Coordinates of C-alpha atoms in Angstrom, one line a residue:
Chain B
M1 CA 28.0 40.7 7.5
P2 CA 31.2 38.4 7.7
D3 CA 30.8 38.8 11.6
L4 CA 27.2 37.4 11.3
V5 CA 28.6 34.6 9.4
Q6 CA 31.5 34.2 11.7
M7 CA 29.2 34.0 14.5
A8 CA 26.8 31.5 12.8
M9 CA 29.9 29.2 12.1
G10 CA 30.5 29.2 15.9
I11 CA 27.0 27.8 16.6
G12 CA 26.9 24.1 17.0
K13 CA 30.8 23.3 16.6
I14 CA 32.3 20.4 17.2
D15 CA 35.9 19.4 16.7
F16 CA 37.1 16.6 14.1
E17 CA 37.5 14.0 16.6
G18 CA 33.9 14.6 17.5
Q19 CA 32.6 14.5 14.1
K20 CA 34.3 11.1 13.9
L21 CA 32.8 9.8 16.9
V22 CA 29.3 11.1 16.0
E23 CA 29.7 9.4 12.2
K24 CA 30.5 6.0 13.9
V25 CA 27.5 6.1 16.6
Y26 CA 25.2 7.0 14.2
Q27 CA 26.0 4.4 11.6
I28 CA 25.9 1.5 13.9
A29 CA 22.7 2.9 15.9
L30 CA 20.7 3.1 12.6
A31 CA 21.9 -0.3 11.5
V32 CA 20.6 -1.6 15.0
L33 CA 17.4 0.6 15.3
T34 CA 16.7 -0.8 11.7
L35 CA 17.1 -4.4 12.6
L36 CA 15.3 -4.1 16.0
S37 CA 12.5 -2.2 14.4
F38 CA 11.6 -4.6 11.9
V39 CA 12.1 -7.9 14.1
V40 CA 9.9 -6.5 17.2
G41 CA 7.4 -5.5 14.6
F42 CA 7.2 -8.6 12.6
A43 CA 7.3 -10.9 15.7
L44 CA 4.2 -8.9 17.1
Q45 CA 2.9 -8.3 13.7
D46 CA 2.4 -4.8 14.2
L47 CA 3.7 -2.4 11.5
R48 CA 3.0 0.7 13.6
L49 CA 5.3 -0.7 16.2
T50 CA 8.2 -1.0 13.9
V51 CA 7.6 2.8 12.2
G52 CA 7.0 4.0 15.9
L53 CA 10.1 2.3 17.3
F54 CA 12.2 3.7 14.4
G55 CA 10.7 7.1 14.7
G56 CA 11.3 7.4 18.3
G57 CA 14.9 5.9 17.8
V58 CA 15.9 8.5 15.6
L59 CA 14.3 11.3 17.8
V60 CA 16.9 9.9 20.6
L61 CA 19.8 10.0 18.2
F62 CA 18.8 13.6 17.3
I63 CA 19.0 14.4 20.9
A64 CA 22.2 12.5 21.3
L65 CA 24.0 13.8 18.3
L66 CA 22.8 16.9 17.0
P67 CA 23.8 19.6 19.8
P68 CA 27.5 20.1 20.3
W69 CA 27.9 18.3 23.6
P70 CA 31.3 18.8 25.5
K71 CA 31.8 15.4 24.7
F72 CA 32.4 16.3 21.0
N73 CA 34.8 19.2 21.9
E74 CA 37.4 17.2 24.0
H75 CA 39.9 17.5 21.0
P76 CA 39.9 21.3 19.9
V77 CA 42.2 22.0 16.9
T78 CA 45.6 23.6 18.0
W79 CA 46.1 26.5 16.0
L80 CA 49.5 28.0 15.4
P81 CA 50.3 31.3 16.9
V82 CA 49.3 34.4 15.0
K83 CA 52.2 36.0 13.2
R84 CA 52.3 39.8 13.2
K85 CA 52.1 41.2 9.7
L86 CA 55.5 42.3 8.5
E87 CA 56.1 45.9 7.1
P88 CA 55.8 45.6 3.4
K89 CA 59.5 46.5 2.4
K90 CA 60.3 49.1 -0.1
Q91 CA 61.8 47.7 -3.3
K92 CA 63.9 50.5 -4.4
Chain U
M1 CA 14.3 2.7 3.4
V2 CA 16.4 -0.6 4.0
L3 CA 13.5 -0.9 6.6
M4 CA 10.8 -0.5 4.2
V5 CA 11.8 -2.9 1.6
A6 CA 12.4 -5.6 4.1
V7 CA 8.7 -4.8 5.1
A8 CA 7.6 -5.1 1.7
L9 CA 9.4 -8.4 1.3
S10 CA 7.9 -9.8 4.3
S11 CA 4.5 -9.8 2.5
L12 CA 6.1 -12.4 0.3
L13 CA 6.6 -14.7 3.3
L14 CA 3.4 -14.1 4.8
S15 CA 1.3 -14.5 1.8
A16 CA -1.9 -17.0 1.5
D17 CA -4.2 -18.3 -0.8
P18 CA -7.4 -18.5 0.7
K19 CA -10.6 -20.2 -1.3
G20 CA -14.4 -19.9 -0.7
K21 CA -17.6 -20.8 -2.2
L22 CA -19.6 -18.7 -4.8
N23 CA -23.3 -19.7 -5.6
I24 CA -25.7 -17.7 -7.9
V25 CA -28.9 -17.8 -6.5
N26 CA -31.2 -16.3 -9.0
L27 CA -30.5 -14.7 -12.4
T28 CA -33.0 -12.8 -14.5
T29 CA -32.8 -10.5 -17.6
R30 CA -34.8 -7.6 -18.3
T31 CA -34.8 -5.3 -21.3
G32 CA -35.5 -1.5 -20.5
G33 CA -33.8 1.5 -19.6
T34 CA -31.2 2.6 -17.0
R35 CA -31.1 5.6 -14.6
G36 CA -28.8 7.7 -17.1
R37 CA -30.8 6.4 -20.1
P38 CA -34.5 6.0 -18.7
R39 CA -36.1 5.2 -22.5
A40 CA -33.5 3.0 -24.1
K41 CA -33.8 -0.7 -24.7
I42 CA -31.2 -2.1 -23.0
D43 CA -30.9 -5.9 -22.2
Q44 CA -29.7 -6.1 -18.6
I45 CA -29.3 -9.0 -16.1
R46 CA -30.0 -9.1 -12.4
V47 CA -28.1 -11.2 -10.5
N48 CA -28.6 -12.5 -6.6
F49 CA -25.7 -14.6 -5.1
N50 CA -24.3 -15.7 -1.9
S51 CA -21.0 -16.3 -1.0
T52 CA -18.8 -17.5 2.0
A53 CA -14.9 -17.1 2.2
D54 CA -12.5 -16.5 4.6
L55 CA -10.2 -13.9 3.6
R56 CA -8.5 -13.4 7.0
P57 CA -5.3 -15.2 6.4
L58 CA -4.6 -12.3 3.8
F59 CA -4.3 -9.8 6.7
N60 CA -0.8 -9.4 8.0
W61 CA 1.2 -6.6 9.4
N62 CA 1.8 -5.2 6.1
T63 CA -1.9 -5.3 4.7
K64 CA -3.6 -2.1 4.7
Q65 CA -6.9 -3.4 3.0
L66 CA -8.5 -5.9 0.8
F67 CA -10.6 -4.8 -2.2
V68 CA -12.8 -7.7 -3.1
W69 CA -15.2 -8.1 -6.1
V70 CA -17.5 -10.6 -7.9
Q71 CA -17.3 -10.5 -11.7
A72 CA -19.1 -12.1 -14.4
E73 CA -17.6 -13.3 -17.5
Y74 CA -18.8 -14.4 -20.9
I75 CA -18.1 -14.4 -24.7
S76 CA -20.2 -12.0 -26.7
A77 CA -22.3 -12.9 -30.0
K78 CA -19.2 -11.1 -31.8
G79 CA -16.7 -13.3 -30.1
T80 CA -15.1 -10.8 -27.6
Q81 CA -14.4 -11.7 -24.0
N82 CA -16.3 -9.6 -21.6
Q83 CA -15.8 -9.4 -17.8
I84 CA -18.0 -7.3 -15.8
V85 CA -18.2 -6.4 -12.2
L86 CA -21.1 -7.1 -10.4
W87 CA -20.4 -6.1 -6.8
D88 CA -17.2 -4.9 -5.0
D89 CA -16.3 -3.9 -1.4
I90 CA -13.2 -2.8 0.5
I91 CA -12.3 -4.4 3.8
Q92 CA -9.9 -2.7 6.3
R93 CA -10.2 -4.9 9.1
K94 CA -9.2 -8.6 9.7
E95 CA -12.6 -9.3 11.4
D96 CA -14.5 -7.8 8.3
A97 CA -12.6 -10.6 6.2
L98 CA -14.7 -13.4 7.2
L99 CA -17.1 -13.1 4.2
N100 CA -20.5 -14.6 4.3
L101 CA -22.5 -12.6 1.7
R102 CA -26.2 -12.4 0.5
A103 CA -26.2 -9.8 -2.3
R104 CA -27.2 -8.8 -5.7
N105 CA -25.4 -6.9 -8.3
E106 CA -24.8 -3.4 -7.3
Y107 CA -24.1 -2.1 -10.8
V108 CA -26.2 -2.2 -14.0
I109 CA -24.9 -5.1 -16.3
H110 CA -25.2 -4.7 -20.0
D111 CA -23.2 -5.7 -23.0
L112 CA -21.7 -3.0 -25.1
S113 CA -23.9 -3.9 -27.9
F114 CA -26.8 -3.4 -25.5
K115 CA -28.0 -7.0 -26.4
F116 CA -27.3 -10.4 -25.0
A117 CA -28.7 -12.7 -27.9
G118 CA -25.9 -14.9 -28.9
A119 CA -23.7 -14.6 -25.8
S120 CA -22.0 -17.7 -24.2
P121 CA -22.9 -18.8 -20.7
L122 CA -21.6 -16.7 -17.9
N123 CA -18.8 -17.9 -15.2
F124 CA -19.0 -15.9 -11.9
T125 CA -15.7 -15.2 -9.8
L126 CA -14.9 -13.6 -6.5
K127 CA -11.6 -12.1 -6.8
Y128 CA -9.5 -9.9 -4.3
N129 CA -6.7 -7.5 -4.6
V130 CA -4.2 -7.2 -1.5
M131 CA -3.2 -3.5 -0.8
P132 CA -0.1 -3.4 1.4
Y133 CA 1.3 -0.6 3.5
V134 CA 4.6 -0.9 1.8
G135 CA 5.3 -3.1 -1.4
L136 CA 3.7 -4.3 -4.7
L137 CA -0.3 -4.9 -5.0
T138 CA -1.2 -8.5 -5.4
Y139 CA -4.2 -10.4 -6.8
G140 CA -5.9 -13.5 -6.1
E141 CA -9.2 -15.6 -6.9
A142 CA -11.1 -16.8 -3.9
A143 CA -14.1 -18.5 -5.6
T144 CA -15.6 -19.4 -9.0
T145 CA -18.9 -21.1 -10.0
T146 CA -18.4 -24.8 -11.4
K147 CA -21.0 -24.8 -13.7
P148 CA -21.3 -21.8 -16.4
I149 CA -25.0 -20.5 -16.3
P150 CA -26.7 -19.7 -19.8
F151 CA -28.6 -16.1 -20.1
P152 CA -32.1 -16.6 -19.2
K153 CA -34.6 -16.4 -22.3
P154 CA -36.2 -12.9 -22.2
L155 CA -39.6 -13.2 -20.5
E156 CA -41.7 -11.9 -23.3
K157 CA -40.7 -11.1 -26.8

């Protein structure tokens, strides 16, 4: 069972630098998208346009940011080398 | 969510206050039963009216539909204020909001005491309710009759 968990944790993994990048991108993208959707819809007086534009934009963001693209794995964590377990020393 | 709040607030900028005309063509009384109570003796009025009002300015991107109705107001013999809806309609398209009505009351109009004797003259108003996609419901008055109309005398005793 733990193997399954380990395997599941491996899917979609991105490194920490990647996570930072994703966060910055979606924060800016959503703010811009909200503003854009409102302005375009308001100017053309079409609420469907606003909602559609926003929804479409969100889908694009999903495709760009949810999968573990190689871009988000360019700075993998460098783990320390594995230490071999020492034999337990007998006390007496 | 910020987007929805912005849309709701935009309605405040886009609000309008259209006015129109409401005329009562005919007002008669009868005393008799209703569909639910065929043998009762209930005072009722029958109103024919026409009205013109251009409510199209109320339609903006955030307007889902308009609820429009005509109501009659009077003070009963007991001194209570009464408002009765005669007629109503739901308008879902801007084109349909250019009102040019010739109609009569859709509903039976009677007093809670079943008698109109001693009641004050009637005033009629055309009112509307704007239902947005996102935001608060708003109400307005589009037209009203200028002179109060007294209840007609019963035709025979």
